[in-house]
Each structure stands twice: as C-alpha cells, then as structure tokens.
Amino acid sequence: MTLFYDARGNIYGVVSPASLRSKGIDLPESAALAAQTRDRWATSAIARECDWGSTPRPAGAKAHRSDGLLVGPFQAEPPFDLLIVNTDGSLAERSGNGLTIFAQALTDQGLMTGASELRVHHDKSDALTPVPTRVEPAVHEQVAGFWLELGFPAFGPMAVGAQAVGRTMLGATELSHVSALAVINPQWATSQFVRVGNPHCVTLVEHVSALPDNAQMRQPALFEPLKAIAFAPPAGGGEPCVAGINLQWAARQPGNRVIARVFERGEGPTASSGTSASAVACAAWRAGWVESGEVAVVMPGGIAPVRLHAQGETLLSVSLFGAAQPQA
C-alpha cells in the first residue's frame, strides 16, 4: 500500500519495494540495481501509484496526485536505501521534503527510532551514488520533525556541470548569467549555481514582484521555456546543464529571511522543496543577503528553517528542518 505524506505542500507517496513487486512492477532486489535499470520500471510505478485514477482530479491540480514516489526501504534497519522517483520517471539525487517524508514514514512503521542515515540511489552520471543524508528527530518551535544534514555546499558552474554561461557581478560577488532565463524575463539575469547533493540554479531578483507565480509557471507560455532549461533530454534541452537543473528565484527580506519560488527538474512548479530552500539560503549567504545561522526561506507551501554554518568566507555545512503529516 502506498502512503502519501505532505511536507510544506510537497506531497510524496511512500511505497515498499515488496509492494511494487506484488503489483507486477519489475523492481530489482537492490536499490543500486533498481537505479541502474529505472527505465524498466519507474514510469509504470509512477502511473500505478501517482496517477489520480478513480479519484476526481481537483480543478487546477497537477497531472499527478503527488510530486513523486519514494521507493524503500530496501532493508529493515539503518542505513536505509531508497529511490526518489520524479513524476516523469527520472530519479533525483536528493529531496529535502522527500527525505523528511521518508523519515516520518520509517518512524511511523517503527523502523527508525533515532538518528539514521538515508542513502538515495540514482543514475546521474555527474554525481556520486548513493547520496547519504543524516536525519535526526528534533523539535523546532514546538513542531516535531527532523533535521537533515546536507553537508558541504559547492558553488559555481563547475559544481553543477553548467556550460556556456556568462558572468555577472552582484556587488563584489561574481555570479552567473543564464541567457535562457534572461530572455524569458530581463530581471532574471543574475544567478548562483549551488550543489547541495543535487544541482540548483538560484536566480536572485531585486523585487518580490519579479518572482514567478506558480499558477503562471503551469501555463504553457512559461512552463515550456522553463522545462527546456530545467529538464534533462529528451524532455528538456539540457542547457546549460546536460543533466538538467532545479530552478529557484529568491528575493531578499529583512531579518535573515528570503522569499523563494521553485521549478523542479523532472516535475515543474512546486509549493516547496527542501533542497531548493537550502540552495536558496546558501546563495543568499554568498550574495551577502543573510548571515550564517538560521535562515527562513518562505515558499508558497510554508517556511523552511535552514541552518548555515560558516567559518570566515567559507560555508562549511547546511542543514534543513522539516516535518511531515500523513495525507488522507
């Protein structure tokens, strides 16, 4: 049985490998082999578990009832292996909200009772696999959830495999110019590439009015050019990143606070994204918008608390807090 959870408006289904196999999905026994052979089973798993089926699709809802599928665990004790399947059948290296949901599902099943390591297997050629994340149960501002340690962030085009991008300056900070974004909107001319286990392009805008609206991003006039940038071939153009890239837009606010919007690789506009929030906080720190410590990243689905640990001009680590609730 697939269980659906909500984390800040990001919804994922959680299903065990055994459950998929019982429904005729040809899923290998190991997470590593499953990742290598995802062309054989991922699309059918999404269709089986994430389509609306007999449930009426709400007006204005996306094509699928969830933002993706979490397949796992592949073992009964930590470390826990899993796969994060986007609704287009591709695999993600990491998802902050997805891992929060998976940790909550493991806790509800009695498999996770303390800090544990979650290992995400994928098939991307530009990143190591599996991608480990240490998850620790915690309470933040009276909300029970989990802190996810995302490790050391990397910045710049080389960190995400971006090619043929220009350079621009924001104050004394050298950033990137993605021409395909600037063509869509001239206010989207300054971006920061960040890798926090998966690749991101954070576009820094001067005014909140320059942030795209999720409803607008679902319309073909905006969805198609953004998809060409964010999605890997054959669904997208693979420019500037052959493996595709997650897109964010960020606007500065007082008090270590940033407002953000998200267009996910393999999915499209989402109410929130944990790794996107983390990338936004890292980009804002590098641009001098926020200080190290706790940063509030505000998305349509809610506020993501992100902790930045810096030493001098080096950002040493980033952590994300999240909580998830079962969806009826």
CSV table of C-alpha atoms in Angstrom, one decimal:
chain,number,residue,atom,x,y,z
A,1,MET,CA,0.0,0.0,0.0
A,2,THR,CA,1.3,3.4,-0.9
A,3,LEU,CA,1.0,6.1,1.8
A,4,PHE,CA,1.0,9.8,0.9
A,5,TYR,CA,2.6,12.5,3.1
A,6,ASP,CA,2.6,16.2,2.9
A,7,ALA,CA,5.7,18.3,3.9
A,8,ARG,CA,5.2,22.0,3.4
A,9,GLY,CA,2.8,21.4,0.4
A,10,ASN,CA,5.3,18.9,-1.2
A,11,ILE,CA,3.5,15.6,-1.5
A,12,TYR,CA,5.2,12.2,-2.0
A,13,GLY,CA,3.9,8.7,-2.0
A,14,VAL,CA,5.9,6.1,0.0
A,15,VAL,CA,5.9,2.5,-1.2
A,16,SER,CA,7.9,-0.5,-0.2
A,17,PRO,CA,9.8,-2.5,-2.9
A,18,ALA,CA,7.9,-5.6,-2.0
A,19,SER,CA,4.6,-3.8,-2.5
A,20,LEU,CA,5.6,-2.7,-6.1
A,21,ARG,CA,6.7,-6.2,-6.9
A,22,SER,CA,3.4,-7.6,-5.7
A,23,LYS,CA,1.7,-5.3,-8.3
A,24,GLY,CA,3.8,-6.6,-11.1
A,25,ILE,CA,6.4,-3.9,-11.2
A,26,ASP,CA,9.8,-5.4,-12.2
A,27,LEU,CA,11.8,-3.9,-9.4
A,28,PRO,CA,15.3,-5.4,-8.7
A,29,GLU,CA,16.2,-6.5,-5.2
A,30,SER,CA,18.8,-3.9,-4.5
A,31,ALA,CA,18.4,-0.1,-4.7
A,32,ALA,CA,21.7,0.2,-6.7
A,33,LEU,CA,20.4,-2.1,-9.4
A,34,ALA,CA,17.0,-0.6,-9.3
A,35,ALA,CA,18.6,2.8,-10.0
A,36,GLN,CA,20.6,1.4,-12.9
A,37,THR,CA,17.5,-0.2,-14.5
A,38,ARG,CA,15.0,2.6,-13.8
A,39,ASP,CA,13.9,2.8,-17.5
A,40,ARG,CA,12.5,-0.7,-17.0
A,41,TRP,CA,10.1,0.1,-14.1
A,42,ALA,CA,10.0,3.8,-13.0
A,43,THR,CA,7.3,5.1,-15.5
A,44,SER,CA,5.0,2.2,-14.7
A,45,ALA,CA,5.5,2.7,-11.0
A,46,ILE,CA,4.5,6.4,-11.3
A,47,ALA,CA,1.5,5.6,-13.4
A,48,ARG,CA,0.4,2.9,-10.9
A,49,GLU,CA,0.9,4.8,-7.7
A,50,CYS,CA,0.8,8.5,-8.5
A,51,ASP,CA,-1.9,8.9,-11.2
A,52,TRP,CA,-5.3,10.2,-10.0
A,53,GLY,CA,-7.0,7.0,-11.0
A,54,SER,CA,-10.6,6.9,-9.9
A,55,THR,CA,-10.1,9.9,-7.6
A,56,PRO,CA,-11.5,13.1,-9.2
A,57,ARG,CA,-8.7,15.4,-10.1
A,58,PRO,CA,-9.3,18.8,-8.4
A,59,ALA,CA,-9.6,21.9,-10.6
A,60,GLY,CA,-6.2,23.4,-11.3
A,61,ALA,CA,-4.4,20.4,-9.9
A,62,LYS,CA,-1.2,19.0,-11.4
A,63,ALA,CA,-1.2,15.9,-13.7
A,64,HIS,CA,-0.3,13.6,-10.8
A,65,ARG,CA,-1.6,13.5,-7.2
A,66,SER,CA,1.9,13.7,-5.8
A,67,ASP,CA,5.3,15.4,-6.6
A,68,GLY,CA,6.9,12.0,-6.8
A,69,LEU,CA,7.3,8.5,-5.4
A,70,LEU,CA,9.7,7.3,-2.6
A,71,VAL,CA,10.6,3.7,-3.1
A,72,GLY,CA,12.0,2.0,0.0
A,73,PRO,CA,13.4,1.0,2.4
A,74,PHE,CA,15.3,-1.9,0.8
A,75,GLN,CA,16.3,-3.1,4.3
A,76,ALA,CA,14.8,-3.3,7.8
A,77,GLU,CA,17.4,-1.4,9.7
A,78,PRO,CA,19.7,1.6,9.1
A,79,PRO,CA,21.3,2.8,6.9
A,80,PHE,CA,18.1,2.8,4.8
A,81,ASP,CA,18.3,2.8,1.0
A,82,LEU,CA,15.7,4.5,-1.2
A,83,LEU,CA,14.9,5.9,-4.6
A,84,ILE,CA,13.3,9.2,-5.3
A,85,VAL,CA,11.3,9.0,-8.5
A,86,ASN,CA,10.1,12.1,-10.2
A,87,THR,CA,6.7,12.0,-12.0
A,88,ASP,CA,8.5,12.0,-15.4
A,89,GLY,CA,10.1,8.7,-14.3
A,90,SER,CA,13.6,10.2,-13.7
A,91,LEU,CA,15.5,9.8,-10.4
A,92,ALA,CA,16.5,12.6,-8.1
A,93,GLU,CA,19.8,12.6,-6.1
A,94,ARG,CA,18.2,14.2,-3.1
A,95,SER,CA,15.0,15.9,-1.9
A,96,GLY,CA,14.8,17.6,1.5
A,97,ASN,CA,11.0,17.3,1.7
A,98,GLY,CA,11.1,13.8,0.3
A,99,LEU,CA,13.6,12.6,2.9
A,100,THR,CA,11.6,14.3,5.6
A,101,ILE,CA,8.6,12.4,4.5
A,102,PHE,CA,10.6,9.1,4.2
A,103,ALA,CA,11.9,9.6,7.7
A,104,GLN,CA,8.4,10.2,9.0
A,105,ALA,CA,7.2,7.1,7.2
A,106,LEU,CA,10.0,5.0,8.7
A,107,THR,CA,9.2,6.4,12.2
A,108,ASP,CA,5.5,5.5,11.7
A,109,GLN,CA,6.5,2.0,10.7
A,110,GLY,CA,8.7,1.6,13.8
A,111,LEU,CA,11.8,1.2,11.7
A,112,MET,CA,13.5,4.4,12.7
A,113,THR,CA,13.8,5.3,16.4
A,114,GLY,CA,16.7,7.8,16.4
A,115,ALA,CA,19.3,9.4,14.2
A,116,SER,CA,19.8,7.4,11.0
A,117,GLU,CA,21.4,7.6,7.6
A,118,LEU,CA,19.3,7.6,4.5
A,119,ARG,CA,21.0,6.7,1.2
A,120,VAL,CA,19.5,7.9,-2.1
A,121,HIS,CA,20.5,5.8,-5.1
A,122,HIS,CA,20.3,7.4,-8.6
A,123,ASP,CA,21.5,7.1,-12.1
A,124,LYS,CA,23.0,10.6,-12.7
A,125,SER,CA,26.5,10.5,-14.3
A,126,ASP,CA,27.6,13.8,-12.8
A,127,ALA,CA,27.2,12.9,-9.1
A,128,LEU,CA,28.3,10.1,-6.8
A,129,THR,CA,25.7,7.5,-5.7
A,130,PRO,CA,24.3,6.8,-3.2
A,131,VAL,CA,23.9,10.3,-1.7
A,132,PRO,CA,23.8,10.0,2.1
A,133,THR,CA,21.9,12.2,4.4
A,134,ARG,CA,22.0,12.0,8.2
A,135,VAL,CA,18.5,12.6,9.6
A,136,GLU,CA,17.9,13.3,13.3
A,137,PRO,CA,14.5,13.6,15.1
A,138,ALA,CA,14.0,17.0,16.6
A,139,VAL,CA,11.6,19.6,17.8
A,140,HIS,CA,11.8,23.1,16.3
A,141,GLU,CA,9.5,25.9,17.5
A,142,GLN,CA,7.2,23.2,19.1
A,143,VAL,CA,6.9,21.2,15.9
A,144,ALA,CA,8.2,17.6,15.9
A,145,GLY,CA,10.2,16.8,12.8
A,146,PHE,CA,13.7,16.1,11.6
A,147,TRP,CA,17.0,18.0,11.0
A,148,LEU,CA,18.6,16.8,7.7
A,149,GLU,CA,22.4,17.3,7.4
A,150,LEU,CA,23.0,18.1,3.8
A,151,GLY,CA,26.8,18.5,4.0
A,152,PHE,CA,29.1,20.9,2.3
A,153,PRO,CA,27.6,23.1,-0.5
A,154,ALA,CA,29.5,23.8,-3.7
A,155,PHE,CA,29.1,26.9,-5.8
A,156,GLY,CA,29.5,27.9,-9.4
A,157,PRO,CA,29.0,26.4,-12.9
A,158,MET,CA,31.5,23.6,-12.4
A,159,ALA,CA,29.6,22.4,-9.3
A,160,VAL,CA,26.5,21.6,-11.4
A,161,GLY,CA,28.1,20.9,-14.8
A,162,ALA,CA,26.8,24.1,-16.4
A,163,GLN,CA,28.2,25.1,-19.7
A,164,ALA,CA,28.3,28.2,-21.8
A,165,VAL,CA,27.1,30.6,-19.1
A,166,GLY,CA,28.1,34.2,-18.7
A,167,ARG,CA,29.4,36.0,-15.7
A,168,THR,CA,27.9,38.9,-13.9
A,169,MET,CA,28.5,40.7,-10.6
A,170,LEU,CA,26.3,41.4,-7.6
A,171,GLY,CA,28.3,43.8,-5.5
A,172,ALA,CA,31.7,42.2,-5.0
A,173,THR,CA,30.3,38.7,-5.7
A,174,GLU,CA,30.8,37.0,-9.1
A,175,LEU,CA,27.7,35.2,-10.2
A,176,SER,CA,26.4,33.6,-13.4
A,177,HIS,CA,24.2,34.9,-16.2
A,178,VAL,CA,21.9,32.2,-17.8
A,179,SER,CA,20.8,33.8,-21.1
A,180,ALA,CA,17.9,31.5,-21.5
A,181,LEU,CA,16.4,32.8,-18.2
A,182,ALA,CA,17.2,36.4,-19.0
A,183,VAL,CA,15.4,36.0,-22.4
A,184,ILE,CA,12.2,35.0,-20.5
A,185,ASN,CA,12.5,37.9,-18.1
A,186,PRO,CA,15.3,40.5,-18.1
A,187,GLN,CA,15.0,40.7,-14.3
A,188,TRP,CA,16.3,37.1,-14.2
A,189,ALA,CA,19.8,38.0,-15.2
A,190,THR,CA,21.8,37.1,-12.1
A,191,SER,CA,22.0,33.5,-10.9
A,192,GLN,CA,24.0,31.4,-8.4
A,193,PHE,CA,24.7,27.8,-9.1
A,194,VAL,CA,24.7,25.6,-6.0
A,195,ARG,CA,25.0,21.9,-5.4
A,196,VAL,CA,23.6,20.5,-2.1
A,197,GLY,CA,23.7,16.9,-3.1
A,198,ASN,CA,21.7,17.8,-6.2
A,199,PRO,CA,22.1,20.8,-8.6
A,200,HIS,CA,20.3,24.1,-8.4
A,201,CYS,CA,20.3,27.5,-10.2
A,202,VAL,CA,19.1,30.2,-7.8
A,203,THR,CA,18.2,33.5,-9.6
A,204,LEU,CA,18.4,36.5,-7.4
A,205,VAL,CA,15.9,39.2,-8.0
A,206,GLU,CA,15.7,42.7,-6.6
A,207,HIS,CA,11.9,42.9,-6.1
A,208,VAL,CA,9.3,40.4,-4.9
A,209,SER,CA,7.3,41.3,-8.0
A,210,ALA,CA,9.9,39.7,-10.2
A,211,LEU,CA,9.3,36.2,-8.6
A,212,PRO,CA,7.3,33.9,-10.9
A,213,ASP,CA,3.9,32.8,-9.7
A,214,ASN,CA,3.2,29.0,-9.5
A,215,ALA,CA,0.0,29.3,-11.5
A,216,GLN,CA,1.8,31.3,-14.2
A,217,MET,CA,4.6,28.6,-14.3
A,218,ARG,CA,2.0,25.9,-15.0
A,219,GLN,CA,0.8,27.8,-18.2
A,220,PRO,CA,2.5,26.6,-21.4
A,221,ALA,CA,3.8,30.1,-22.2
A,222,LEU,CA,6.1,29.9,-19.2
A,223,PHE,CA,6.2,26.2,-18.4
A,224,GLU,CA,7.7,25.1,-21.8
A,225,PRO,CA,10.7,27.5,-21.8
A,226,LEU,CA,11.4,26.7,-18.1
A,227,LYS,CA,11.1,23.0,-18.8
A,228,ALA,CA,13.6,23.3,-21.6
A,229,ILE,CA,16.1,24.7,-19.1
A,230,ALA,CA,15.3,22.5,-16.1
A,231,PHE,CA,14.6,19.1,-17.6
A,232,ALA,CA,17.4,16.8,-19.0
A,233,PRO,CA,17.0,15.5,-22.5
A,234,PRO,CA,14.8,14.2,-24.1
A,235,ALA,CA,12.2,16.1,-22.1
A,236,GLY,CA,14.3,19.2,-21.9
A,237,GLY,CA,17.1,20.9,-23.7
A,238,GLY,CA,20.0,20.1,-21.4
A,239,GLU,CA,21.2,23.7,-21.5
A,240,PRO,CA,23.0,24.9,-19.6
A,241,CYS,CA,23.2,21.6,-17.7
A,242,VAL,CA,23.2,18.3,-19.6
A,243,ALA,CA,21.7,16.5,-16.5
A,244,GLY,CA,19.1,19.2,-16.0
A,245,ILE,CA,18.9,21.5,-13.0
A,246,ASN,CA,16.4,22.7,-10.4
A,247,LEU,CA,15.4,26.3,-10.7
A,248,GLN,CA,14.7,28.8,-8.0
A,249,TRP,CA,14.1,32.5,-7.7
A,250,ALA,CA,14.8,34.4,-4.5
A,251,ALA,CA,14.0,37.9,-3.2
A,252,ARG,CA,15.7,39.4,-0.1
A,253,GLN,CA,13.7,40.3,3.0
A,254,PRO,CA,14.7,41.8,6.4
A,255,GLY,CA,15.8,39.6,9.3
A,256,ASN,CA,17.7,36.6,7.6
A,257,ARG,CA,14.6,35.9,5.6
A,258,VAL,CA,14.3,35.1,1.8
A,259,ILE,CA,11.2,34.6,-0.3
A,260,ALA,CA,11.5,31.9,-3.0
A,261,ARG,CA,9.8,30.1,-5.8
A,262,VAL,CA,10.7,26.7,-7.2
A,263,PHE,CA,10.5,24.9,-10.6
A,264,GLU,CA,11.9,21.4,-10.1
A,265,ARG,CA,13.7,19.3,-12.6
A,266,GLY,CA,11.5,16.4,-13.6
A,267,GLU,CA,8.4,17.9,-12.0
A,268,GLY,CA,7.8,21.6,-12.7
A,269,PRO,CA,6.5,24.3,-10.2
A,270,THR,CA,6.1,23.1,-6.7
A,271,ALA,CA,4.7,24.6,-3.5
A,272,SER,CA,8.0,23.9,-1.7
A,273,SER,CA,11.3,22.0,-1.9
A,274,GLY,CA,13.7,21.3,0.9
A,275,THR,CA,16.9,21.2,-1.1
A,276,SER,CA,15.7,24.2,-3.1
A,277,ALA,CA,15.2,26.1,0.2
A,278,SER,CA,18.7,25.0,1.3
A,279,ALA,CA,20.2,26.1,-2.1
A,280,VAL,CA,18.4,29.5,-1.8
A,281,ALA,CA,19.8,30.1,1.7
A,282,CYS,CA,23.3,29.2,0.5
A,283,ALA,CA,23.0,31.5,-2.5
A,284,ALA,CA,21.7,34.3,-0.3
A,285,TRP,CA,24.6,33.9,2.1
A,286,ARG,CA,27.1,34.1,-0.7
A,287,ALA,CA,25.5,37.2,-2.1
A,288,GLY,CA,25.7,38.8,1.4
A,289,TRP,CA,21.9,38.9,1.8
A,290,VAL,CA,21.9,36.8,5.0
A,291,GLU,CA,24.2,35.9,7.8
A,292,SER,CA,25.2,32.4,8.9
A,293,GLY,CA,22.9,30.8,11.5
A,294,GLU,CA,19.2,30.1,10.9
A,295,VAL,CA,17.7,31.4,7.7
A,296,ALA,CA,13.9,31.4,7.0
A,297,VAL,CA,13.1,30.5,3.4
A,298,VAL,CA,9.5,31.4,2.6
A,299,MET,CA,7.8,29.4,-0.2
A,300,PRO,CA,4.1,29.1,-1.1
A,301,GLY,CA,3.9,25.8,0.8
A,302,GLY,CA,5.4,27.2,4.0
A,303,ILE,CA,8.6,28.4,5.7
A,304,ALA,CA,11.7,26.2,5.7
A,305,PRO,CA,14.2,26.7,8.5
A,306,VAL,CA,17.8,26.3,7.2
A,307,ARG,CA,20.9,26.4,9.3
A,308,LEU,CA,24.2,27.6,7.8
A,309,HIS,CA,27.5,27.0,9.5
A,310,ALA,CA,30.2,29.3,8.1
A,311,GLN,CA,33.8,30.0,9.1
A,312,GLY,CA,35.1,33.2,7.6
A,313,GLU,CA,34.3,33.3,3.9
A,314,THR,CA,33.7,29.5,3.8
A,315,LEU,CA,30.3,27.9,4.2
A,316,LEU,CA,31.0,24.6,5.9
A,317,SER,CA,27.6,23.0,6.1
A,318,VAL,CA,23.9,23.4,5.6
A,319,SER,CA,21.1,21.7,7.4
A,320,LEU,CA,17.3,21.7,6.9
A,321,PHE,CA,14.4,21.2,9.3
A,322,GLY,CA,11.2,19.6,8.1
A,323,ALA,CA,8.1,17.9,9.3
A,324,ALA,CA,5.6,15.7,7.5
A,325,GLN,CA,2.0,14.6,8.1
A,326,PRO,CA,0.1,11.7,6.5
A,327,GLN,CA,-2.3,12.8,3.8
A,328,ALA,CA,-5.9,11.5,4.0
